[in-house]
Short mmCIF file of C-alpha atoms in Angstrom, two decimals:
data_model
loop_
_atom_site.label_atom_id
_atom_site.label_comp_id
_atom_site.label_asym_id
_atom_site.label_seq_id
_atom_site.Cartn_x
_atom_site.Cartn_y
_atom_site.Cartn_z
CA MET A 1 107.59 156.11 69.32
CA THR A 2 109.44 153.25 71.00
CA THR A 3 111.59 150.48 69.49
CA THR A 4 111.27 146.84 70.56
CA PHE A 5 114.41 147.03 72.70
CA ALA A 6 113.56 150.26 74.51
CA PRO A 7 112.89 149.88 78.27
CA SER A 8 109.17 150.55 77.91
CA ALA A 9 108.86 147.99 75.10
CA LEU A 10 110.81 145.46 77.16
CA ALA A 11 108.53 146.11 80.15
CA LEU A 12 105.54 145.55 77.89
CA SER A 13 106.84 142.29 76.46
CA ALA A 14 107.84 141.08 79.96
CA SER A 15 104.39 141.85 81.36
CA MET A 16 102.80 140.07 78.39
CA ALA A 17 105.02 137.05 79.12
CA VAL A 18 103.98 136.98 82.80
CA ALA A 19 100.30 137.19 81.88
CA ALA A 20 100.65 134.42 79.27
CA GLY A 21 102.63 132.20 81.66
CA LEU A 22 100.02 132.45 84.43
CA LEU A 23 96.95 132.17 82.25
CA GLY A 24 98.37 129.25 80.27
CA CYS A 25 98.60 127.06 83.38
CA PHE A 26 94.84 127.13 83.86
CA ALA A 27 94.22 126.76 80.10
CA LEU A 28 96.34 123.60 80.11
CA MET A 29 94.79 122.17 83.26
CA ARG A 30 91.28 122.92 81.96
CA ARG A 31 92.19 121.06 78.74
CA MET A 32 91.65 124.23 76.73
CA SER A 33 95.03 124.24 74.95
CA LEU A 34 93.64 123.83 71.47
CA ALA A 35 90.58 125.96 72.13
CA GLY A 36 92.72 128.80 73.42
CA ASP A 37 95.13 128.54 70.54
CA ALA A 38 92.33 128.69 68.01
CA LEU A 39 90.62 131.58 69.84
CA SER A 40 93.66 133.65 68.88
CA HIS A 41 92.71 133.20 65.21
CA VAL A 42 89.57 135.21 65.71
CA ALA A 43 91.76 138.32 65.93
CA LEU A 44 92.24 138.13 62.17
CA PRO A 45 88.80 139.26 60.99
CA GLY A 46 88.99 142.08 63.55
CA ILE A 47 92.33 143.22 62.19
CA GLY A 48 91.03 142.97 58.63
CA LEU A 49 87.91 144.99 59.40
CA ALA A 50 89.89 147.63 61.30
CA LEU A 51 92.25 148.06 58.33
CA LEU A 52 89.28 148.37 55.96
CA LEU A 53 87.71 151.03 58.21
CA GLY A 54 91.00 152.85 58.80
CA ALA A 55 90.96 152.04 62.54
CA PRO A 56 93.98 150.81 64.56
CA PRO A 57 94.39 147.06 63.83
CA LEU A 58 94.99 146.30 67.52
CA ALA A 59 91.63 147.85 68.46
CA GLY A 60 89.93 145.67 65.86
CA ALA A 61 91.72 142.61 67.23
CA VAL A 62 90.71 143.39 70.82
CA VAL A 63 87.05 143.81 69.86
CA ALA A 64 87.06 140.61 67.79
CA LEU A 65 88.80 138.59 70.53
CA GLY A 66 86.37 139.85 73.17
CA ALA A 67 83.46 138.93 70.92
CA GLY A 68 85.07 135.53 70.27
CA ALA A 69 85.42 134.82 73.99
CA ILE A 70 81.77 135.73 74.59
CA LEU A 71 80.73 133.59 71.61
CA ILE A 72 82.56 130.54 73.04
CA TRP A 73 80.91 131.16 76.40
CA VAL A 74 77.38 131.48 74.97
CA LEU A 75 77.68 128.53 72.57
CA GLU A 76 79.12 126.30 75.27
CA ARG A 77 76.08 126.97 77.43
CA ARG A 78 73.45 126.92 74.71
CA THR A 79 74.60 123.85 72.80
CA ARG A 80 76.32 121.84 75.58
CA VAL A 81 78.93 120.97 72.95
CA GLY A 82 82.57 120.83 74.04
CA VAL A 83 84.63 123.98 73.58
CA ASP A 84 87.00 122.18 71.20
CA ALA A 85 84.15 121.31 68.83
CA ILE A 86 82.81 124.88 68.88
CA VAL A 87 86.25 126.25 68.19
CA GLY A 88 86.74 123.81 65.35
CA VAL A 89 83.60 125.09 63.65
CA VAL A 90 83.53 128.82 64.41
CA PHE A 91 87.12 129.91 64.66
CA SER A 92 88.44 128.09 61.66
CA GLY A 93 85.76 130.10 59.86
CA ALA A 94 87.11 133.27 61.47
CA LEU A 95 90.57 132.46 60.14
CA ALA A 96 89.12 132.08 56.63
CA VAL A 97 87.17 135.36 56.84
CA GLY A 98 90.23 137.13 58.25
CA ALA A 99 92.38 135.87 55.40
CA LEU A 100 89.81 137.21 52.90
CA LEU A 101 89.75 140.65 54.53
CA THR A 102 93.52 141.18 54.75
CA THR A 103 96.19 141.52 52.08
CA GLY A 104 99.19 139.21 51.87
CA GLU A 105 101.63 141.38 53.83
CA GLN A 106 99.06 142.42 56.42
CA LEU A 107 98.09 138.77 56.82
CA MET A 108 101.67 137.74 57.51
CA ASP A 109 102.05 140.54 60.08
CA ALA A 110 98.78 139.56 61.75
CA LEU A 111 99.71 135.87 61.82
CA PHE A 112 103.33 136.16 62.92
CA GLY A 113 103.62 139.63 64.45
CA ALA A 114 105.53 142.73 63.45
CA PRO A 115 106.83 144.61 66.50
CA GLY A 116 108.00 147.72 64.62
CA THR A 117 107.65 150.84 66.71
CA LEU A 118 105.22 151.26 69.57
CA ALA A 119 103.18 154.37 70.27
CA GLY A 120 102.99 155.59 73.86
CA TRP A 121 99.31 154.65 74.15
CA GLU A 122 100.09 151.11 73.01
CA VAL A 123 102.67 150.68 75.76
CA GLY A 124 100.31 152.12 78.38
CA ALA A 125 97.31 150.07 77.28
CA GLY A 126 99.45 146.94 77.06
CA LEU A 127 100.85 147.35 80.58
CA LEU A 128 97.37 147.97 81.96
CA GLY A 129 95.96 144.93 80.14
CA ALA A 130 98.75 142.67 81.39
CA ALA A 131 98.30 143.95 84.95
CA ALA A 132 94.56 143.19 84.71
CA VAL A 133 95.22 139.60 83.59
CA VAL A 134 97.85 138.98 86.28
CA ALA A 135 95.59 140.45 88.97
CA PHE A 136 92.69 138.29 87.78
CA ILE A 137 94.71 135.06 87.99
CA ILE A 138 96.13 135.94 91.42
CA PHE A 139 92.78 136.92 92.94
CA ALA A 140 90.72 134.21 91.20
CA ARG A 141 93.27 131.42 91.74
CA ASP A 142 91.31 129.59 94.45
CA ARG A 143 88.02 129.85 92.54
CA LEU A 144 89.73 128.64 89.34
CA VAL A 145 91.20 125.65 91.21
CA LEU A 146 87.80 124.57 92.54
CA MET A 147 86.17 125.12 89.14
CA LEU A 148 88.72 122.95 87.35
CA ILE A 149 88.40 120.14 89.92
CA SER A 150 84.59 120.22 89.73
CA PRO A 151 82.28 123.04 88.60
CA ASP A 152 79.58 121.56 90.86
CA ILE A 153 81.81 121.76 93.95
CA ALA A 154 82.64 125.34 92.94
CA LEU A 155 78.93 126.11 92.66
CA THR A 156 78.17 124.82 96.15
CA ALA A 157 81.13 126.84 97.46
CA GLY A 158 79.24 129.95 96.37
CA ILE A 159 81.19 130.59 93.16
CA ASP A 160 79.34 132.06 90.19
CA VAL A 161 80.77 129.47 87.78
CA PRO A 162 79.40 130.88 84.48
CA ARG A 163 80.66 134.36 85.37
CA LEU A 164 84.11 133.06 86.35
CA ASP A 165 84.24 131.09 83.11
CA LEU A 166 83.44 134.23 81.10
CA MET A 167 86.03 136.26 83.02
CA TYR A 168 88.63 133.59 82.28
CA LEU A 169 87.81 133.57 78.55
CA LEU A 170 88.00 137.38 78.43
CA ALA A 171 91.35 137.28 80.24
CA PHE A 172 92.50 134.76 77.63
CA ALA A 173 91.33 137.03 74.82
CA LEU A 174 93.09 140.01 76.41
CA THR A 175 96.33 138.05 76.78
CA VAL A 176 96.24 137.08 73.10
CA ALA A 177 95.59 140.72 72.18
CA LEU A 178 98.63 141.77 74.25
CA GLY A 179 100.91 139.55 72.23
CA LEU A 180 99.54 140.17 68.75
CA ARG A 181 102.07 142.89 68.01
CA TYR A 182 105.05 140.72 68.94
CA LEU A 183 103.96 137.24 68.08
CA GLY A 184 100.89 137.50 65.88
CA ALA A 185 97.70 135.50 66.11
CA LEU A 186 99.37 132.16 65.38
CA LEU A 187 102.32 132.37 67.73
CA MET A 188 100.66 134.07 70.72
CA GLY A 189 98.54 131.01 71.38
CA SER A 190 101.82 129.09 71.56
CA LEU A 191 103.28 131.42 74.19
CA VAL A 192 100.21 130.78 76.34
CA ILE A 193 100.47 127.01 76.07
CA ILE A 194 104.18 126.03 75.72
CA PRO A 195 105.58 127.54 78.97
CA ALA A 196 102.65 126.05 80.90
CA ALA A 197 103.23 122.64 79.27
CA THR A 198 106.92 122.90 80.18
CA ALA A 199 106.07 123.83 83.77
CA ARG A 200 103.59 120.98 84.09
CA ARG A 201 106.32 118.46 83.34
CA VAL A 202 108.45 119.60 86.26
CA ALA A 203 105.97 121.02 88.79
CA ARG A 204 104.94 119.15 91.94
CA ASP A 205 102.26 121.64 92.95
CA LEU A 206 100.30 124.60 91.63
CA THR A 207 102.58 127.36 92.90
CA THR A 208 105.63 125.70 91.30
CA MET A 209 103.74 125.29 88.05
CA LEU A 210 102.72 128.95 87.98
CA THR A 211 106.19 130.28 88.80
CA THR A 212 107.97 127.90 86.41
CA SER A 213 105.59 128.79 83.61
CA VAL A 214 106.14 132.51 84.17
CA ALA A 215 109.92 131.97 84.27
CA VAL A 216 109.95 130.02 80.98
CA SER A 217 107.69 132.57 79.33
CA LEU A 218 109.89 135.46 80.53
CA VAL A 219 113.16 133.82 79.49
CA ALA A 220 111.77 132.95 76.04
CA THR A 221 110.36 136.44 75.49
CA LEU A 222 113.34 138.47 76.71
CA LEU A 223 116.00 136.18 75.23
CA GLY A 224 114.08 135.98 71.96
CA THR A 225 113.74 139.75 71.77
CA TRP A 226 117.46 140.20 72.49
CA LEU A 227 118.49 137.58 69.94
CA ALA A 228 116.19 139.12 67.33
CA GLU A 229 117.96 142.47 67.80
CA ARG A 230 121.40 140.83 67.53
CA LEU A 231 120.60 138.56 64.61
CA HIS A 232 118.31 140.98 62.76
CA ARG A 233 115.50 138.43 62.69
CA GLU A 234 111.82 138.59 63.65
CA SER A 235 111.36 138.19 67.41
CA GLY A 236 108.16 136.09 67.32
CA PRO A 237 109.56 132.89 65.83
CA LEU A 238 112.68 133.18 68.03
CA ILE A 239 110.57 133.56 71.21
CA ILE A 240 108.51 130.48 70.39
CA SER A 241 111.60 128.49 69.34
CA ILE A 242 113.20 129.17 72.73
CA ALA A 243 109.98 128.16 74.54
CA VAL A 244 109.85 124.94 72.49
CA ALA A 245 113.53 124.27 73.34
CA CYS A 246 112.68 124.62 77.06
CA PHE A 247 109.83 122.13 76.65
CA LEU A 248 112.05 119.68 74.77
CA ALA A 249 114.71 119.98 77.49
CA THR A 250 112.18 118.65 80.00
CA THR A 251 111.50 115.63 77.80
CA ILE A 252 115.12 114.44 77.79
CA THR A 253 115.35 114.47 81.58
CA PRO A 254 113.50 111.87 83.67
CA ARG A 255 110.04 113.04 84.59
CA ARG A 256 109.18 113.68 88.20
CA ARG A 257 107.65 110.75 90.09
CA MET B 1 59.13 117.72 115.48
CA PRO B 2 62.26 118.21 113.36
CA THR B 3 62.13 120.76 110.55
CA ASP B 4 63.02 119.73 107.05
CA ALA B 5 66.48 120.41 105.68
CA LEU B 6 65.08 119.98 102.17
CA THR B 7 61.60 119.95 100.67
CA VAL B 8 61.10 118.95 97.05
CA GLU B 9 57.71 119.28 95.40
CA HIS B 10 56.63 118.23 91.92
CA LEU B 11 60.18 118.29 90.61
CA VAL B 12 60.60 117.76 86.88
CA ILE B 13 64.05 117.69 85.27
CA ARG B 14 64.52 117.57 81.51
CA LEU B 15 67.76 117.05 79.66
CA GLY B 16 67.79 117.69 75.92
CA GLY B 17 64.00 117.47 75.80
CA THR B 18 63.91 114.11 77.63
CA GLU B 19 62.16 113.97 80.98
CA ILE B 20 64.69 112.43 83.36
CA VAL B 21 62.87 113.08 86.65
CA ARG B 22 59.08 113.23 86.64
CA ASP B 23 56.87 114.86 89.29
CA LEU B 24 59.06 113.93 92.26
CA SER B 25 58.17 115.04 95.80
CA PHE B 26 59.94 114.21 99.06
CA ALA B 27 61.30 115.85 102.21
CA VAL B 28 64.47 115.28 104.23
CA PRO B 29 64.20 116.11 107.96
CA GLN B 30 67.21 117.86 109.44
CA GLY B 31 69.93 115.60 110.82
CA THR B 32 68.64 112.50 109.04
CA SER B 33 70.11 110.59 106.12
CA LEU B 34 68.43 109.94 102.80
CA ALA B 35 69.73 107.23 100.49
CA VAL B 36 68.91 107.64 96.81
CA ILE B 37 68.90 104.37 94.91
CA GLY B 38 67.86 103.29 91.43
CA PRO B 39 69.21 101.65 88.30
CA ASN B 40 71.83 103.32 86.12
CA GLY B 41 70.30 106.14 84.11
CA SER B 42 67.39 106.66 86.50
CA GLY B 43 68.49 110.26 87.16
CA LYS B 44 70.19 110.05 90.57
CA THR B 45 73.12 112.31 89.68
CA VAL B 46 70.85 114.55 87.63
CA LEU B 47 68.65 114.95 90.72
CA PHE B 48 71.63 115.95 92.89
CA ARG B 49 72.89 118.40 90.28
CA ALA B 50 69.45 120.00 90.08
CA LEU B 51 69.27 120.19 93.89
CA VAL B 52 72.54 122.16 94.04
CA GLY B 53 71.44 124.45 91.20
CA ALA B 54 73.73 123.08 88.49
CA LEU B 55 70.81 122.03 86.28
CA PRO B 56 67.52 123.78 85.48
CA TYR B 57 64.28 122.22 86.73
CA GLU B 58 60.55 122.80 87.14
CA GLY B 59 58.77 122.48 90.47
CA SER B 60 60.05 123.52 93.85
CA VAL B 61 63.33 122.82 95.71
CA ARG B 62 63.44 124.49 99.15
CA TRP B 63 66.47 124.25 101.41
CA ALA B 64 66.12 125.20 105.09
CA VAL B 65 67.03 128.82 105.85
CA GLY B 66 70.79 129.11 106.33
CA ALA B 67 71.52 125.72 104.75
CA ARG B 68 75.13 125.31 103.63
CA ILE B 69 75.63 122.54 101.12
CA GLY B 70 78.74 120.41 100.85
CA TYR B 71 78.72 118.46 97.58
CA VAL B 72 80.90 115.42 96.93
CA PRO B 73 80.48 114.41 93.28
CA GLN B 74 80.95 111.02 91.70
CA LYS B 75 84.48 109.88 90.88
CA LEU B 76 86.11 112.74 88.99
CA ASP B 77 88.13 112.27 85.83
CA LEU B 78 91.40 113.89 86.89
CA GLU B 79 94.71 113.41 85.10
CA ARG B 80 97.29 111.69 87.29
CA ASP B 81 99.87 114.42 86.72
CA LEU B 82 97.55 117.38 87.34
CA PRO B 83 99.86 119.60 89.42
CA ILE B 84 97.28 120.20 92.15
CA THR B 85 98.09 118.71 95.54
CA GLY B 86 95.77 117.94 98.43
CA ARG B 87 97.10 121.12 100.04
CA ASP B 88 96.30 123.22 96.93
CA LEU B 89 92.72 121.98 96.89
CA LEU B 90 92.08 122.24 100.63
CA ARG B 91 93.70 125.69 100.92
CA ALA B 92 91.68 126.95 97.93
CA ARG B 93 88.43 125.96 99.65
CA ALA B 94 89.67 127.14 103.04
CA ARG B 95 90.56 130.62 101.78
CA LEU B 96 87.14 130.99 100.17
CA ALA B 97 85.49 129.94 103.43
CA ARG B 98 87.92 132.12 105.46
CA ALA B 99 89.00 128.98 107.29
CA SER B 100 92.45 128.69 108.87
CA ASN B 101 95.25 126.15 108.40
CA ALA B 102 94.14 124.65 111.71
CA ASP B 103 90.68 124.15 110.19
CA VAL B 104 92.31 122.32 107.26
CA ASP B 105 94.15 120.00 109.67
CA ARG B 106 90.93 119.43 111.61
CA ALA B 107 88.96 118.63 108.43
CA LEU B 108 91.62 116.09 107.42
CA GLY B 109 91.47 114.51 110.86
CA ARG B 110 87.70 114.21 110.71
CA VAL B 111 87.94 112.12 107.53
CA ASP B 112 90.88 110.05 108.84
CA LEU B 113 93.43 111.40 106.39
CA GLY B 114 96.99 112.08 107.52
CA PRO B 115 99.07 115.16 106.72
CA ASP B 116 101.00 113.12 104.11
CA VAL B 117 98.14 113.64 101.64
CA LEU B 118 98.79 117.38 101.62
CA ASP B 119 101.76 116.96 99.29
CA GLN B 120 100.18 114.25 97.16
CA LEU B 121 98.84 115.08 93.67
CA VAL B 122 95.05 114.75 93.68
CA GLY B 123 95.17 112.59 90.53
CA THR B 124 97.19 109.94 92.40
CA PHE B 125 94.76 109.46 95.31
CA SER B 126 93.04 106.09 95.58
CA GLY B 127 89.25 106.12 95.12
CA GLY B 128 88.44 106.03 98.84
CA GLN B 129 91.18 108.51 99.75
CA PHE B 130 89.96 110.99 97.15
CA GLN B 131 86.36 110.74 98.29
CA ARG B 132 87.48 111.44 101.86
CA LEU B 133 89.56 114.37 100.62
CA LEU B 134 86.48 115.77 98.87
CA ILE B 135 84.48 115.36 102.08
CA ALA B 136 87.23 117.27 103.90
CA VAL B 137 86.96 119.99 101.23
CA ALA B 138 83.19 120.08 101.78
CA LEU B 139 83.63 120.24 105.58
CA LEU B 140 85.71 123.42 105.26
CA GLY B 141 82.51 125.17 104.17
CA ASN B 142 80.98 124.14 107.53
CA PRO B 143 78.04 122.42 105.78
CA THR B 144 74.66 121.69 107.31
CA VAL B 145 73.90 119.27 104.47
CA LEU B 146 76.22 116.81 102.72
CA LEU B 147 75.38 115.45 99.26
CA LEU B 148 77.45 112.38 98.42
CA ASP B 149 77.17 110.92 94.92
CA GLU B 150 78.24 107.27 95.01
CA PRO B 151 81.01 107.96 97.50
CA THR B 152 82.04 104.31 97.66
CA ALA B 153 82.13 103.51 93.93
CA GLY B 154 85.39 101.66 93.26
CA VAL B 155 86.28 101.62 96.97
CA ASP B 156 87.14 98.33 98.70
CA GLU B 157 84.89 97.06 101.49
CA PRO B 158 86.93 98.29 104.48
CA GLY B 159 87.17 101.66 102.70
CA GLN B 160 83.39 101.73 102.26
CA GLU B 161 82.81 101.03 105.94
CA ARG B 162 85.30 103.73 106.94
CA LEU B 163 83.65 106.28 104.67
CA TYR B 164 80.14 105.59 105.91
CA ASP B 165 81.40 105.63 109.50
CA THR B 166 82.86 109.08 108.82
CA VAL B 167 79.51 110.34 107.53
CA ARG B 168 77.65 108.77 110.45
CA ARG B 169 80.07 110.38 112.93
CA LEU B 170 79.54 113.79 111.30
CA GLN B 171 75.80 113.34 111.65
CA ALA B 172 76.05 112.28 115.28
CA GLU B 173 78.50 115.01 116.30
CA GLU B 174 77.27 117.95 114.23
CA GLY B 175 73.73 117.10 113.18
CA VAL B 176 74.65 117.19 109.50
CA THR B 177 71.91 116.05 107.11
CA ALA B 178 73.22 113.54 104.56
CA LEU B 179 71.89 112.71 101.10
CA VAL B 180 73.73 109.75 99.61
CA ILE B 181 73.46 108.08 96.22
CA SER B 182 74.43 104.46 96.60
CA HIS B 183 74.22 101.08 94.90
CA GLU B 184 75.16 99.19 98.08
CA LEU B 185 71.69 98.24 99.26
CA SER B 186 72.87 96.45 102.40
CA VAL B 187 74.80 99.55 103.45
CA VAL B 188 71.78 101.71 102.62
CA SER B 189 69.61 99.54 104.83
CA ARG B 190 72.00 100.08 107.74
CA TYR B 191 72.71 103.77 107.48
CA ALA B 192 69.73 105.49 105.86
CA THR B 193 66.82 107.02 107.71
CA ASN B 194 64.80 107.11 104.50
CA VAL B 195 65.25 105.69 101.04
CA LEU B 196 64.23 107.34 97.77
CA CYS B 197 64.17 105.00 94.79
CA LEU B 198 64.25 106.62 91.42
CA SER B 199 62.63 104.68 88.69
CA ARG B 200 60.70 105.85 85.68
CA ASP B 201 57.58 103.85 86.51
CA HIS B 202 58.00 102.84 90.16
CA PRO B 203 59.47 105.66 92.26
CA CYS B 204 59.18 105.10 95.99
CA PHE B 205 60.08 106.81 99.25
CA GLY B 206 60.06 105.66 102.86
CA ILE B 207 62.02 103.95 105.62
CA PRO B 208 64.40 101.16 104.47
CA ARG B 209 62.27 98.34 105.93
CA LYS B 210 59.25 99.48 103.89
CA VAL B 211 61.08 100.37 100.68
CA LEU B 212 63.82 97.75 100.40
CA THR B 213 61.45 94.82 99.88
CA PRO B 214 62.15 92.23 97.18
CA GLU B 215 58.93 93.22 95.37
CA ASN B 216 59.72 96.92 95.37
CA LEU B 217 63.30 96.41 94.33
CA SER B 218 62.49 94.07 91.48
CA GLN B 219 60.05 96.69 90.18
CA VAL B 220 62.60 99.49 90.55
CA TYR B 221 65.51 97.58 88.98
CA GLY B 222 63.45 95.50 86.58
CA THR B 223 65.10 92.33 87.87
CA PRO B 224 64.99 90.33 91.14
CA VAL B 225 67.24 91.96 93.76
CA GLY B 226 67.94 90.55 97.20
CA VAL B 227 68.85 92.71 100.20
CA PHE B 228 69.30 91.96 103.84
CA VAL B 229 67.63 94.63 105.97
CA HIS B 230 69.40 94.82 109.32
CA ASP B 231 67.52 94.66 112.58
CA ASP B 232 70.16 96.71 114.36
CA ASP B 233 69.68 99.74 112.14
CA ILE B 234 71.91 102.61 113.11
CA ARG B 235 70.04 105.66 112.06
CA ALA B 236 70.12 109.29 112.81
#
């Protein structure tokens, strides 16, 4: 077992922060902020079902998030309705079902995170998952740029747009799953979006946005974890508060250009 | 006799159960230019999107063997502060096409854009500049066919001339086939080899002099339309 401030736990939270920082940039630029945030809610019914069946809650969350990502992808293609509308209908429902399936304390842990102690397999799986997300963003960066400028241009450049879209949604779901333990379903969506929003206010190009977002995400996560240890508070709310403070700091300085 | 870059037969495109394009057939010989005209809502963009495979259709769409398509869509709705620069966009396309930085510079030169646009956010480009940037992006894929969807919408007159001159130069120098959606009928009459008018009840296809007649156009647009067809046509 590993505590939240052990080196392996710190490595896990840092890798989660890097994945969230990178992925969030494309979520923000693709105008998926709200959709991505709400996708994280779909973890709840998975956690609830896993607890009912005596399975690890994280496994239930991963399965539910993967299913949620595929559901968004299918509905978006079948109905031609915007992702935000689909999320509004389906994932608010998931939140309600999740709340019915979990008890009060479990619900709070699922919503806001409860780091506690980490098993060796959790650290290993988490590091692998984060590495997969980071590798995806790095290798798919050019294809994601063309897709966000125009899916039709991407198509004529030989990109399998529906497949890339699905891969992106699955990477999003995996990133949310990585942070469930620390931040919970509600706050993990925030760690994906807030560092990217902060970076967008100061960045002059894509590389600067990606690196700034990762930096903000890392600072918030590591500083929040350290402060939580010192102040004997939950780390999740502290991490998000620091990220929000970074965003607010960019609003009191003149914006670029 | 030139081979066809594109052959379309009995094309039907439906959107949400509504038939947008009905039983359309035409061919575009290699190295020529086709102008697609028609009133708003006649299915011009829908046709282009079906041709590039972005929309499902019935009938047959056959591109020449080895055809590489460069697509320049209608004005895109990009946020001004989107942190993507001209360099980000061009390099993204270049890396996918395994093109070099020198190829990026060459593509910019071919559309008369200077290196200053590399550091400019794509959301801050003027209409004409952005269209030329998108053509440069398309050129990095070394296309044999260019599809341009209203490339001069919102572009001032000198900008329109410059853009069409760029396309004409590409055709002359590299034998690129061009398909262009346009509302500028006088420009169409000057630059197009053939004109395809999309209209629910009066579709037509042929050389500008035959198609751009007052009678035809008033049937296509449902209102009298005047157009001056140039004698000194410059056609591929």
